PDB file of C-alpha atoms and ligand atoms in Angstrom:
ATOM      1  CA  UNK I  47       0.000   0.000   0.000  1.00 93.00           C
ATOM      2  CA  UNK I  48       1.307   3.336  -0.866  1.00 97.00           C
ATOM      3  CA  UNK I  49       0.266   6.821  -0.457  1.00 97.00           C
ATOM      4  CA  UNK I  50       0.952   9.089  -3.458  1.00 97.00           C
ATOM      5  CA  UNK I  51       2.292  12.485  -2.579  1.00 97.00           C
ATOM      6  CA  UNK I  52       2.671  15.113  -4.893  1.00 97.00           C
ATOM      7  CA  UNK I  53       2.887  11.982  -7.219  1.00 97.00           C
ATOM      8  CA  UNK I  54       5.393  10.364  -5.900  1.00 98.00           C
ATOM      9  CA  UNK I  55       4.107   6.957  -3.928  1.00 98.00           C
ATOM     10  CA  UNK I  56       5.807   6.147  -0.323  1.00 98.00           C
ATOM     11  CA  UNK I  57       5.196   3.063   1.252  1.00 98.00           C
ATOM     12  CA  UNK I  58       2.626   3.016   3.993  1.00 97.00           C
ATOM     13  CA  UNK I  59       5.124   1.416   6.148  1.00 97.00           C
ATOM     14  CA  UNK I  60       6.227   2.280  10.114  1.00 97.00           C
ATOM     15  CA  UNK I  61       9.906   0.671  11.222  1.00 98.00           C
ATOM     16  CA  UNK I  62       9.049  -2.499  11.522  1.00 98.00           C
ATOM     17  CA  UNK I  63       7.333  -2.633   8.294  1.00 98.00           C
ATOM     18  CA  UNK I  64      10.350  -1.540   6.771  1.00 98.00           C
ATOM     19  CA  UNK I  65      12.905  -4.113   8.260  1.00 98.00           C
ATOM     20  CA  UNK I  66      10.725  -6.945   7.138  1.00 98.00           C
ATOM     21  CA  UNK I  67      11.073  -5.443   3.368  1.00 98.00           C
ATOM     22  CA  UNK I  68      14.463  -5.661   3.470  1.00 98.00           C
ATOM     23  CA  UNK I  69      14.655  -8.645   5.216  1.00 98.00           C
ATOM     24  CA  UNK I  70      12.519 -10.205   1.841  1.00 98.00           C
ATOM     25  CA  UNK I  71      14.625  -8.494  -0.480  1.00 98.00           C
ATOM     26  CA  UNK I  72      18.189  -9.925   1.423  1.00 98.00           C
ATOM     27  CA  UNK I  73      16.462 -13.416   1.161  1.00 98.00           C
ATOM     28  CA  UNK I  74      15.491 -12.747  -2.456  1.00 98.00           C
ATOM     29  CA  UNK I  75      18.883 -11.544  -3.271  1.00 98.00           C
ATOM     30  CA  UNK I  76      18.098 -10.056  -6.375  1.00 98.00           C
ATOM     31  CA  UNK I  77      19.577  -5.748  -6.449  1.00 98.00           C
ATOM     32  CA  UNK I  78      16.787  -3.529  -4.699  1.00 98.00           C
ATOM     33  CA  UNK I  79      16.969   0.022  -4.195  1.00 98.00           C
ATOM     34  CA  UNK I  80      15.577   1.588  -1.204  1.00 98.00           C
ATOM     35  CA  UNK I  81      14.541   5.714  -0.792  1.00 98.00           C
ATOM     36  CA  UNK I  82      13.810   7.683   2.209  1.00 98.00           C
ATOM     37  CA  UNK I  83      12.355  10.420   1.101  1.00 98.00           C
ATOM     38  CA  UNK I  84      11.349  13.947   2.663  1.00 96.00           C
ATOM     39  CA  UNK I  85       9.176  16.916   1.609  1.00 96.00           C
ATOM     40  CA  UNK I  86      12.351  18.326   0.174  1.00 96.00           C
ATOM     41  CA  UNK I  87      12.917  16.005  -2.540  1.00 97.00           C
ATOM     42  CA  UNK I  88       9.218  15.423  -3.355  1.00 98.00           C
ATOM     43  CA  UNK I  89       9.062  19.635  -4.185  1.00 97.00           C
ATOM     44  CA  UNK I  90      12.410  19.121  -6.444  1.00 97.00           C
ATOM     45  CA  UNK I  91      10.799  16.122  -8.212  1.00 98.00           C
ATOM     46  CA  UNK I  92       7.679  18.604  -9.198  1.00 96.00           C
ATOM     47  CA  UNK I  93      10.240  20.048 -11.846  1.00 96.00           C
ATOM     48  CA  UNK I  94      12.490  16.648 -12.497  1.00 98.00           C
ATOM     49  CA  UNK I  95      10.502  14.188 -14.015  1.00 98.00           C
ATOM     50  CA  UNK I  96      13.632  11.873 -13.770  1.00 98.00           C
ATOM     51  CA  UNK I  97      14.097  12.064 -10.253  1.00 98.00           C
ATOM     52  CA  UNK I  98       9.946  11.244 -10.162  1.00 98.00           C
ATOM     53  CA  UNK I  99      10.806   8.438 -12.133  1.00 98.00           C
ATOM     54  CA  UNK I 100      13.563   7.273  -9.961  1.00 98.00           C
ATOM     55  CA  UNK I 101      11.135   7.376  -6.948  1.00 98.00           C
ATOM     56  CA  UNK I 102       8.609   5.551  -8.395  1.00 98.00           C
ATOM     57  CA  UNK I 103      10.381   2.990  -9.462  1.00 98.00           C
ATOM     58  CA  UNK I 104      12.807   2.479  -5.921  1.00 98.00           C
ATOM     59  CA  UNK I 105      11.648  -0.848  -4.539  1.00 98.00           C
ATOM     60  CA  UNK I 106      10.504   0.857  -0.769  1.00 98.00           C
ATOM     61  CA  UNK I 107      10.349   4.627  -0.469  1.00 98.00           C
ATOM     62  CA  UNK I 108       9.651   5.358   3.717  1.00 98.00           C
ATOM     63  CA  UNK I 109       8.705   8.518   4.884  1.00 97.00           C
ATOM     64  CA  UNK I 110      11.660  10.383   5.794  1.00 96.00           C
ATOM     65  CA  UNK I 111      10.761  13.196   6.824  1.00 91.00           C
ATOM     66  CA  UNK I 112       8.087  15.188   9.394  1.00 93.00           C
ATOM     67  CA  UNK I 113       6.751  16.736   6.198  1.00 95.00           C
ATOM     68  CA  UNK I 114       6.261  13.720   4.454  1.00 97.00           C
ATOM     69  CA  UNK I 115       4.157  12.335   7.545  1.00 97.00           C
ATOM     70  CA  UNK I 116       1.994  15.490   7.632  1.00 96.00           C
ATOM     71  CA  UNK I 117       1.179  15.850   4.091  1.00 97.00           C
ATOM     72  CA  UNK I 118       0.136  12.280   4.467  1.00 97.00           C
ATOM     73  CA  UNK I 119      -2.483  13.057   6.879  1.00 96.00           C
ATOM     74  CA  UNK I 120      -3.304  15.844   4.635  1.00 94.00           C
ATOM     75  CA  UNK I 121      -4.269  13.570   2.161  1.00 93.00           C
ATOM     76  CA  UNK I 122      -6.419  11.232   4.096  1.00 93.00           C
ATOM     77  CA  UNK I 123      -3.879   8.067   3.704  1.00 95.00           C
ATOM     78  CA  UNK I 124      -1.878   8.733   7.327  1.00 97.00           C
ATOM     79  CA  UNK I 125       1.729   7.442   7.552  1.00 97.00           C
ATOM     80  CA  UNK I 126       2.131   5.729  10.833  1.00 93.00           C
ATOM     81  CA  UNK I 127       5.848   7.426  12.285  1.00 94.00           C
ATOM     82  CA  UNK I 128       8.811   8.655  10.211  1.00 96.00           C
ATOM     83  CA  UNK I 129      11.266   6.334   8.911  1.00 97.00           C
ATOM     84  CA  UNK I 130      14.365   8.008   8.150  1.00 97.00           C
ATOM     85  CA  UNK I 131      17.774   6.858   7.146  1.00 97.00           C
ATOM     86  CA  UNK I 132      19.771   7.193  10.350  1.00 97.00           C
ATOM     87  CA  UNK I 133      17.369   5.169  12.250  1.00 97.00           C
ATOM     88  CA  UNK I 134      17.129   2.725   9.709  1.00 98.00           C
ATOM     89  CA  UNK I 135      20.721   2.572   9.756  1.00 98.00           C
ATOM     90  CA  UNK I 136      21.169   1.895  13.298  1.00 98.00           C
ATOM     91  CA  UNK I 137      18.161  -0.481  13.143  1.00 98.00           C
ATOM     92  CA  UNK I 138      19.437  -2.268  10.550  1.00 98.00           C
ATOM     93  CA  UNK I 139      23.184  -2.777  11.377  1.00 98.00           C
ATOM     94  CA  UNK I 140      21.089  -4.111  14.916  1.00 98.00           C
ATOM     95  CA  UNK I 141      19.833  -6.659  12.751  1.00 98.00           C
ATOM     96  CA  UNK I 142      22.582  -7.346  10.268  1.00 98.00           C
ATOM     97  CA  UNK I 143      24.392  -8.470  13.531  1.00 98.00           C
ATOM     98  CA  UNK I 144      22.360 -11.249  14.734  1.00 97.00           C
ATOM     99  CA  UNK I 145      21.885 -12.335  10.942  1.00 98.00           C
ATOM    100  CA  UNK I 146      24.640 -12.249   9.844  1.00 98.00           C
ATOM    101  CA  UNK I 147      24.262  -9.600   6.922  1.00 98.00           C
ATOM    102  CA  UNK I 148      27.401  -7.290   5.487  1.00 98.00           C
ATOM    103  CA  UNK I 149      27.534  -3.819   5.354  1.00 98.00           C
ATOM    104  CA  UNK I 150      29.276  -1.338   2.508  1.00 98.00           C
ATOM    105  CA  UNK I 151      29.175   2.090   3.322  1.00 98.00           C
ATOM    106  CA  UNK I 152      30.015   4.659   0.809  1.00 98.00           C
ATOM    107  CA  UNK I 153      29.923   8.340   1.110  1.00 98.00           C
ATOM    108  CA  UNK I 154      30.739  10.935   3.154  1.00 98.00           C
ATOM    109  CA  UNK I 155      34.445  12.954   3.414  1.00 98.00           C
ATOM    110  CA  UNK I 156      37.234  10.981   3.751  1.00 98.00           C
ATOM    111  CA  UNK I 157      37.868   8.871   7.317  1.00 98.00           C
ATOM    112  CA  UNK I 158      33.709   9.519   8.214  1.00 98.00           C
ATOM    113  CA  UNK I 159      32.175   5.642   6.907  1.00 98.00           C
ATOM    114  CA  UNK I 160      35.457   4.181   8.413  1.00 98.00           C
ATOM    115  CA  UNK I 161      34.331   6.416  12.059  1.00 98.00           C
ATOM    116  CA  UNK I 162      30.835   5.167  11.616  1.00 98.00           C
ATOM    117  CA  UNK I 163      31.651   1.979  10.837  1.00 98.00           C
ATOM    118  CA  UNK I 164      33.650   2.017  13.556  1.00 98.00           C
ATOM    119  CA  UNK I 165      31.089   3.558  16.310  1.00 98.00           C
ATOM    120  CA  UNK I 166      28.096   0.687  14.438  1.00 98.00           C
ATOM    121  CA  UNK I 167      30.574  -2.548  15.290  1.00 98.00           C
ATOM    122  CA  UNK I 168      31.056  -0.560  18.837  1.00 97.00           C
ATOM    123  CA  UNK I 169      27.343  -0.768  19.600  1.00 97.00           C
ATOM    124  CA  UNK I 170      26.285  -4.002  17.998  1.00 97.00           C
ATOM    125  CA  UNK I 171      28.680  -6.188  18.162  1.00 95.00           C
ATOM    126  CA  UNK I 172      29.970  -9.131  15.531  1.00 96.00           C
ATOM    127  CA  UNK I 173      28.542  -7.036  13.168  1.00 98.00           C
ATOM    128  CA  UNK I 174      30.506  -7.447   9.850  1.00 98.00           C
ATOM    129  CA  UNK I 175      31.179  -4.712   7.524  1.00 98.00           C
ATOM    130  CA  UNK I 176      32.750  -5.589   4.402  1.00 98.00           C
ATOM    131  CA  UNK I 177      34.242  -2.155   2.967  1.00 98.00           C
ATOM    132  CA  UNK I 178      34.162   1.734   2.988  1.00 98.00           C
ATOM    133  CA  UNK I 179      34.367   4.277   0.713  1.00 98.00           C
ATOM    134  CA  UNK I 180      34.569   8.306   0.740  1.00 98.00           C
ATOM    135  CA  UNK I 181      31.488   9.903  -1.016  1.00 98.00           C
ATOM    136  CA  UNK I 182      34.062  12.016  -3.292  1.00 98.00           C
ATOM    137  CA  UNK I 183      35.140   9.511  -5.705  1.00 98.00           C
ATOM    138  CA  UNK I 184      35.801  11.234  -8.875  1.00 97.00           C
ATOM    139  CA  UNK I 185      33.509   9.598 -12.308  1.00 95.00           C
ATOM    140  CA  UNK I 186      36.917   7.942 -13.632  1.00 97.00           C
ATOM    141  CA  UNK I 187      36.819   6.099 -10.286  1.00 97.00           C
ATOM    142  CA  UNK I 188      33.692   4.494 -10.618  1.00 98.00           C
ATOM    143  CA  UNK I 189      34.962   1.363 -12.061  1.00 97.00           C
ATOM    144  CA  UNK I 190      36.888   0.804  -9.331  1.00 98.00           C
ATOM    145  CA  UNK I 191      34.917   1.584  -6.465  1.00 98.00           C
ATOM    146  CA  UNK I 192      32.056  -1.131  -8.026  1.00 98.00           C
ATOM    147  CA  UNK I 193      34.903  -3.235  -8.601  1.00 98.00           C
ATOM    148  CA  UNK I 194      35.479  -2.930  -4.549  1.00 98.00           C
ATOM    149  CA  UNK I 195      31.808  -3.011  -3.986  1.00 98.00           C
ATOM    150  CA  UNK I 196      31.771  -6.073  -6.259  1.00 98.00           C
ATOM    151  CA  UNK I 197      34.352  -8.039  -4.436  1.00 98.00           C
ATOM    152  CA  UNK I 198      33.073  -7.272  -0.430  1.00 98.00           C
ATOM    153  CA  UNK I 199      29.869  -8.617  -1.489  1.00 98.00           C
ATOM    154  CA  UNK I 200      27.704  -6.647   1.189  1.00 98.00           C
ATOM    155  CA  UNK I 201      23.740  -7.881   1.514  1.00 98.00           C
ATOM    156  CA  UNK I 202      23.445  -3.945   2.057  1.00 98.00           C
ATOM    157  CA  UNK I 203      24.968  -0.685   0.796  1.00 98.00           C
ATOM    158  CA  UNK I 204      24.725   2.374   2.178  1.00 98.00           C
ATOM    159  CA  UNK I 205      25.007   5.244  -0.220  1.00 98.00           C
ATOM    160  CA  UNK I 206      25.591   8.680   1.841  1.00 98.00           C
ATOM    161  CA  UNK I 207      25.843  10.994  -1.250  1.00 98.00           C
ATOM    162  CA  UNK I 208      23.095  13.398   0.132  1.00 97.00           C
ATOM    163  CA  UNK I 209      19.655  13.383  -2.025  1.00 97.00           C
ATOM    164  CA  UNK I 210      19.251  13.496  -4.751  1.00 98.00           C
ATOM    165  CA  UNK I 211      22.778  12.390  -5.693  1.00 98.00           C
ATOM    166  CA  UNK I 212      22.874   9.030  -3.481  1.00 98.00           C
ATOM    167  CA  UNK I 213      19.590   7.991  -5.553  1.00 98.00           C
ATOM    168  CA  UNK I 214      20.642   8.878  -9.164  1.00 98.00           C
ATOM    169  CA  UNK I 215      24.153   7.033  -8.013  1.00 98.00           C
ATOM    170  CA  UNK I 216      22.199   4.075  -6.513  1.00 98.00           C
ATOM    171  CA  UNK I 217      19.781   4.308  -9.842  1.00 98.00           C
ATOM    172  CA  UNK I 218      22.640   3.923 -12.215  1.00 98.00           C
ATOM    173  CA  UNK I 219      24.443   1.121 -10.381  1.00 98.00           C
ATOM    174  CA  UNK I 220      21.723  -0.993  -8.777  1.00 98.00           C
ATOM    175  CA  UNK I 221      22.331  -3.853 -11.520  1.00 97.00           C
ATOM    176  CA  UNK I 222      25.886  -3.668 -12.200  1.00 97.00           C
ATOM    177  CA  UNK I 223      26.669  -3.764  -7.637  1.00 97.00           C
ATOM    178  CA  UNK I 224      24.454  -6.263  -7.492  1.00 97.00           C
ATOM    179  CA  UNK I 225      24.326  -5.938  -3.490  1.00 98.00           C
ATOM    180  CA  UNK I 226      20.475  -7.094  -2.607  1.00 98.00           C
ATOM    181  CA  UNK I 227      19.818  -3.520  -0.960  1.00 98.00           C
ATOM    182  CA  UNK I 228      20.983  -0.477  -1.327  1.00 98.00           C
ATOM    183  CA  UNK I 229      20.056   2.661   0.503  1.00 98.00           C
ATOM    184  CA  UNK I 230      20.233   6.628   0.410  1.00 98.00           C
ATOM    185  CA  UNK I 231      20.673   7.414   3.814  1.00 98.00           C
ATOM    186  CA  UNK I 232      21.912  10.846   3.630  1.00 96.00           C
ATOM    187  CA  UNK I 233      24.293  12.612   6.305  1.00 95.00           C
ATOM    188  CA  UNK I 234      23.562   9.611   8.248  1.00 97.00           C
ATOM    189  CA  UNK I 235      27.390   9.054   8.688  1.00 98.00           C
ATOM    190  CA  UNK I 236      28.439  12.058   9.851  1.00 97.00           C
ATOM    191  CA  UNK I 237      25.984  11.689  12.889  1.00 96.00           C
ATOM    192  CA  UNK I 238      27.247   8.213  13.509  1.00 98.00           C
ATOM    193  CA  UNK I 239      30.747   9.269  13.295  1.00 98.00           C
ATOM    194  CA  UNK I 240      30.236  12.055  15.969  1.00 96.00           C
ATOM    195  CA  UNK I 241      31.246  14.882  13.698  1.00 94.00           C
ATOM    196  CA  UNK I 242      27.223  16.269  13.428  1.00 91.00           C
ATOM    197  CA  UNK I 243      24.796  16.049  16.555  1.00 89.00           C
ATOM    198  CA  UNK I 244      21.286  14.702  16.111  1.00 90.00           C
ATOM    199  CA  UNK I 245      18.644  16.784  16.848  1.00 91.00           C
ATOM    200  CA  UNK I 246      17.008  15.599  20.504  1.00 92.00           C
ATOM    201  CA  UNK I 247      14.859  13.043  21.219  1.00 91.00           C
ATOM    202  CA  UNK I 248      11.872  15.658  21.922  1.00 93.00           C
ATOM    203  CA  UNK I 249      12.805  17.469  18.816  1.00 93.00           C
ATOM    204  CA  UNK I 250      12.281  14.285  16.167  1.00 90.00           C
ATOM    205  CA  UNK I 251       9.082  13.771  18.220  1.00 89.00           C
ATOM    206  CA  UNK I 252       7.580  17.139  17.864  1.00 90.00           C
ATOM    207  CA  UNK I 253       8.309  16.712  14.434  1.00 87.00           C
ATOM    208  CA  UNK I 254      11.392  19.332  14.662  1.00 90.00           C
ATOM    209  CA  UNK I 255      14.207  17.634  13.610  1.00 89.00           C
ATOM    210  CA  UNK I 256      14.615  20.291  10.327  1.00 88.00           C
ATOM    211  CA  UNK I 257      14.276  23.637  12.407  1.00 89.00           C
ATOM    212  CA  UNK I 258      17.291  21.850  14.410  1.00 90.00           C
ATOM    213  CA  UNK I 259      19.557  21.218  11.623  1.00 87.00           C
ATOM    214  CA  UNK I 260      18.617  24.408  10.076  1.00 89.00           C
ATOM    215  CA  UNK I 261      20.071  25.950  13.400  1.00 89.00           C
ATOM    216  CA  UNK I 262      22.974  23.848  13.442  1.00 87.00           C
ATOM    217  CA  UNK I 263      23.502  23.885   9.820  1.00 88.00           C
ATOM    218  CA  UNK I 264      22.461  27.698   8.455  1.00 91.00           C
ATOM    219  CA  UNK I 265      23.869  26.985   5.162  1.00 90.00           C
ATOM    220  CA  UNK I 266      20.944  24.744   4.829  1.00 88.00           C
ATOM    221  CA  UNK I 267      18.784  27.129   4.923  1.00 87.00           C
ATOM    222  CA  UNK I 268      18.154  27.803   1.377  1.00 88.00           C
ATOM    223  CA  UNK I 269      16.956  24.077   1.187  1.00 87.00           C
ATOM    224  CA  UNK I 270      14.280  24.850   3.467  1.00 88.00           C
ATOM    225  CA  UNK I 271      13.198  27.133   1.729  1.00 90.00           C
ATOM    226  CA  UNK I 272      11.395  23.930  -0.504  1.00 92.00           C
ATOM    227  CA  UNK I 273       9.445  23.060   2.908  1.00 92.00           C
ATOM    228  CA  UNK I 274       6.428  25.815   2.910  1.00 93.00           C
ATOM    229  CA  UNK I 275       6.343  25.711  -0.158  1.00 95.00           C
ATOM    230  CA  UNK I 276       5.551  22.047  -0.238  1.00 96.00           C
ATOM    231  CA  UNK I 277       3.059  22.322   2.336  1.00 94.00           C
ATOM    232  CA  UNK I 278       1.108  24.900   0.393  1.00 95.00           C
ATOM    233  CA  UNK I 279       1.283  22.444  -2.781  1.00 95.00           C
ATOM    234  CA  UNK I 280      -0.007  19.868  -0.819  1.00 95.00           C
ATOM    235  CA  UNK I 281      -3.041  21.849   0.905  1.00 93.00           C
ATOM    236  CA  UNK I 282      -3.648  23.244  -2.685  1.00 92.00           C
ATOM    237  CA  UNK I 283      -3.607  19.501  -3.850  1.00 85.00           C
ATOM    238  CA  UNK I 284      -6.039  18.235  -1.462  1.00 67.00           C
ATOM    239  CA  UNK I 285      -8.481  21.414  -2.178  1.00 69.00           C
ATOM    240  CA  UNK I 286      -8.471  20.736  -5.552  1.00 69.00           C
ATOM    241  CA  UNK I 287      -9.399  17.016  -4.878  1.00 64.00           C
ATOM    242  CA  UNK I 288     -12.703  17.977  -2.880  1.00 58.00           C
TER     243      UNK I 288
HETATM  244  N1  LIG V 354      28.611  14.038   0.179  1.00 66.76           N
HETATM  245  C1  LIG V 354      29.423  13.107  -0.465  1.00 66.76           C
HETATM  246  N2  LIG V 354      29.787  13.333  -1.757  1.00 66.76           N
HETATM  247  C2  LIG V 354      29.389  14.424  -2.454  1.00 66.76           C
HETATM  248  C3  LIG V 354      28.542  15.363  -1.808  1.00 66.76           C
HETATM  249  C4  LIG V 354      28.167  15.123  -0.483  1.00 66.76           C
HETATM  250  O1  LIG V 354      29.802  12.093   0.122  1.00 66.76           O
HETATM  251  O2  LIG V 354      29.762  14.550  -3.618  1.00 66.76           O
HETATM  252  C5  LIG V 354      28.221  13.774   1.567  1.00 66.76           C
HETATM  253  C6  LIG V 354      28.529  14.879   2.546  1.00 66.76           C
HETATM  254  O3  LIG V 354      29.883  14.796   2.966  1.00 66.76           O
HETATM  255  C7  LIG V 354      27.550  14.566   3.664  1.00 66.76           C
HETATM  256  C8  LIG V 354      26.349  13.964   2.906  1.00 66.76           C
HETATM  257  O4  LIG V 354      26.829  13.637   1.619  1.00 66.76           O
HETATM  258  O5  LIG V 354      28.076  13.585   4.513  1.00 66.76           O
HETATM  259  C9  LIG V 354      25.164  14.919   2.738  1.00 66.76           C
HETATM  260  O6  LIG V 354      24.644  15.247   3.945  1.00 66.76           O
HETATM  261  P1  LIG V 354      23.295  16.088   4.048  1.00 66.76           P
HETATM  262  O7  LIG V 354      23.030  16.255   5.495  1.00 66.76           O
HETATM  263  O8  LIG V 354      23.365  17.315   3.207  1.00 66.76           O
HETATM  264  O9  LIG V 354      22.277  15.078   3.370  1.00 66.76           O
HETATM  265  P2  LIG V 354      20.701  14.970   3.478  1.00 66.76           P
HETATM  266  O10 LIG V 354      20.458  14.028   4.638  1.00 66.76           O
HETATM  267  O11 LIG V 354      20.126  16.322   3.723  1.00 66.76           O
HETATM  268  O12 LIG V 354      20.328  14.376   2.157  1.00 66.76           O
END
C-alpha cells in the first residue's frame, strides 16, 4: 500500500514494516533500491521528471521526513511514524548483527564511513562490515569503487551521497553492484561518526528535527526554503481534490 504524494508513492510502512522489506529483499537476493524520502525532494521532483521516475520505481520509499508524515495526513492516507535513514541505519546494522548480513558504506568525506563503521561494530557487536568508501570519488573512479563493492559482497549498501545524488548514483548502479539492498541514507554518517549532533529526542518527536539542523547547519537554509512551499502544494492539492 502506498500513499501518493505530490505523485510520488511512499510506502505506507512504520519501522518495523520496513525491516521486514528488506529482510525479503536480502532473502530474495536479487539488487533492490531503497529511498527515504522527505518533503524536500518530493518539491524538487515537481520540476524533475527523472528524479519522479527514480522514486517511483525504488523498490521501498519510507517517509523520511516530518513533512512527508503530515502531508500524508493531509491527504487522508496517514503514515504511521517517520522512517528516516539514520534510524534505519542503526536499526538495521542491529539486525545485520544477529543475521549475519554485510555492510558497505560509501559516502561521506574521507575517514567519516570508516568512524561510523567504527562507532556501528562498537554498539552491535559481531557485526561485519565488508568495505568503505569516501562519497568524493571522482567519475573515472567508478569502475573501481564497483569493482570494490563487487568483491566485499555486502547484503546492504549504504550510499551517503546526500539526495538526490545518493539515488541517481544508486539508480545507475543498482544492476551492475548487485548488493540485494541499497540505501540513500543521507548525512547519516556524519551523525554516527560524531562529527554532526542529532537533533534531541523531543525534537524528532515534535516533528522538529529540520528547524534543528537548520540551526545547526544555516547553510541549509536555502533548502528549506522547498518546505512551505511544499506544504502549500499539498493543501492546494487536497483542495483541488474535494
Ligand atoms: N557528500 C558526499 N559526496 C558528495 C557530496 C556530499 O559524500 O559529492 C556527503 C557529505 O559529505 C555529507 C552527505 O553527503 O556527509 C550529505 O549530507 P546532508 O546532510 O546534506 O544530506 P541529506 O540528509 O540532507 O540528504
Amino acid at each position: 500500500m502506498k500513499v501518493d504524494i505530490l505523485g510520488c508513492g511512499v510506502d505506507m510502512v512504520d519501522m518495523a514494516g520496513a525491516l521486514e522489506k528488506v529482510e525479503t529483499f536480502i532473502n530474495a537476493g536479487t539488487p533492490h533500491h531503497v529511498i527515504t524520502l522527505n518533503a524536500e525532494i518530493i518539491y524538487r521532483a515537481q520540476n524533475e521528471p527523472k528524479l519522479k521516475k527514480v522514486i517511483n520505481s525504488a523498490h521501498l520509499v519510507t517517509p523520511d521526513g516530518a513533512g512527508v508524515v503530515w502531508a500524508s495526513r493531509r491527504l487522508g492516507k496517514p503514515l504511521q511514524e517517520r522512517v528516516t535513514g539514520i534510524d534505519l541505519t542503526t536499526e538495521l546494522a542491529g539486525k545485520a548483527s544477529q543475521k549475519g548480513w554485510k555492510l558497505f558504506l560509501y559516502g561521506a568525506a574521507p575517514g567519516v564511513a570508516d568512524e561510523a563503521a567504527e562507532n556501528l561494530k562498537k554498539q552491535h557487536p559481531g557485526l561485519q562490515v565488508a568495505g568503505t568508501s569516501h562519497g568524493y570519488r571522482k567519475p573515472e573512479e567508478m569502475p573501481d569503487l564497483i569493482a570494490e563493492i563487487k568483491k566485499a559482497g555486502p547484503h546492504i549498501l549504504l550510499v551517503a551521497l546526500g539526495a538526490p545524488r545518493q539515488e541517481y548514483w544508486i539508480r545507475e548502479h543498482l544492476q551492475e553492484t548487485g548488493v540485494p539492498v541499497s540505501i540513500g541514507v543521507g548525512g547519516s554518517f556524519d551523525v554516527l561518526a560524531g562529527r554532526v549532533e542529532r537533533a534531541p529526542v523531543w525534537a524528532q518527536k515534535a516533528g522538529l528535527e529540520w528547524a534543528y539542523r537548520l540551526v545547526k547547519q544555516p547553510s541549509r537554509f536555502k533548502r528549506m526554503l522547498a518546505l512551505p512551499k511544499f506544504a502549500l502544494k499539498v493543501i492546494n492539492y487536497n483542495f483541488k481534490k474535494r
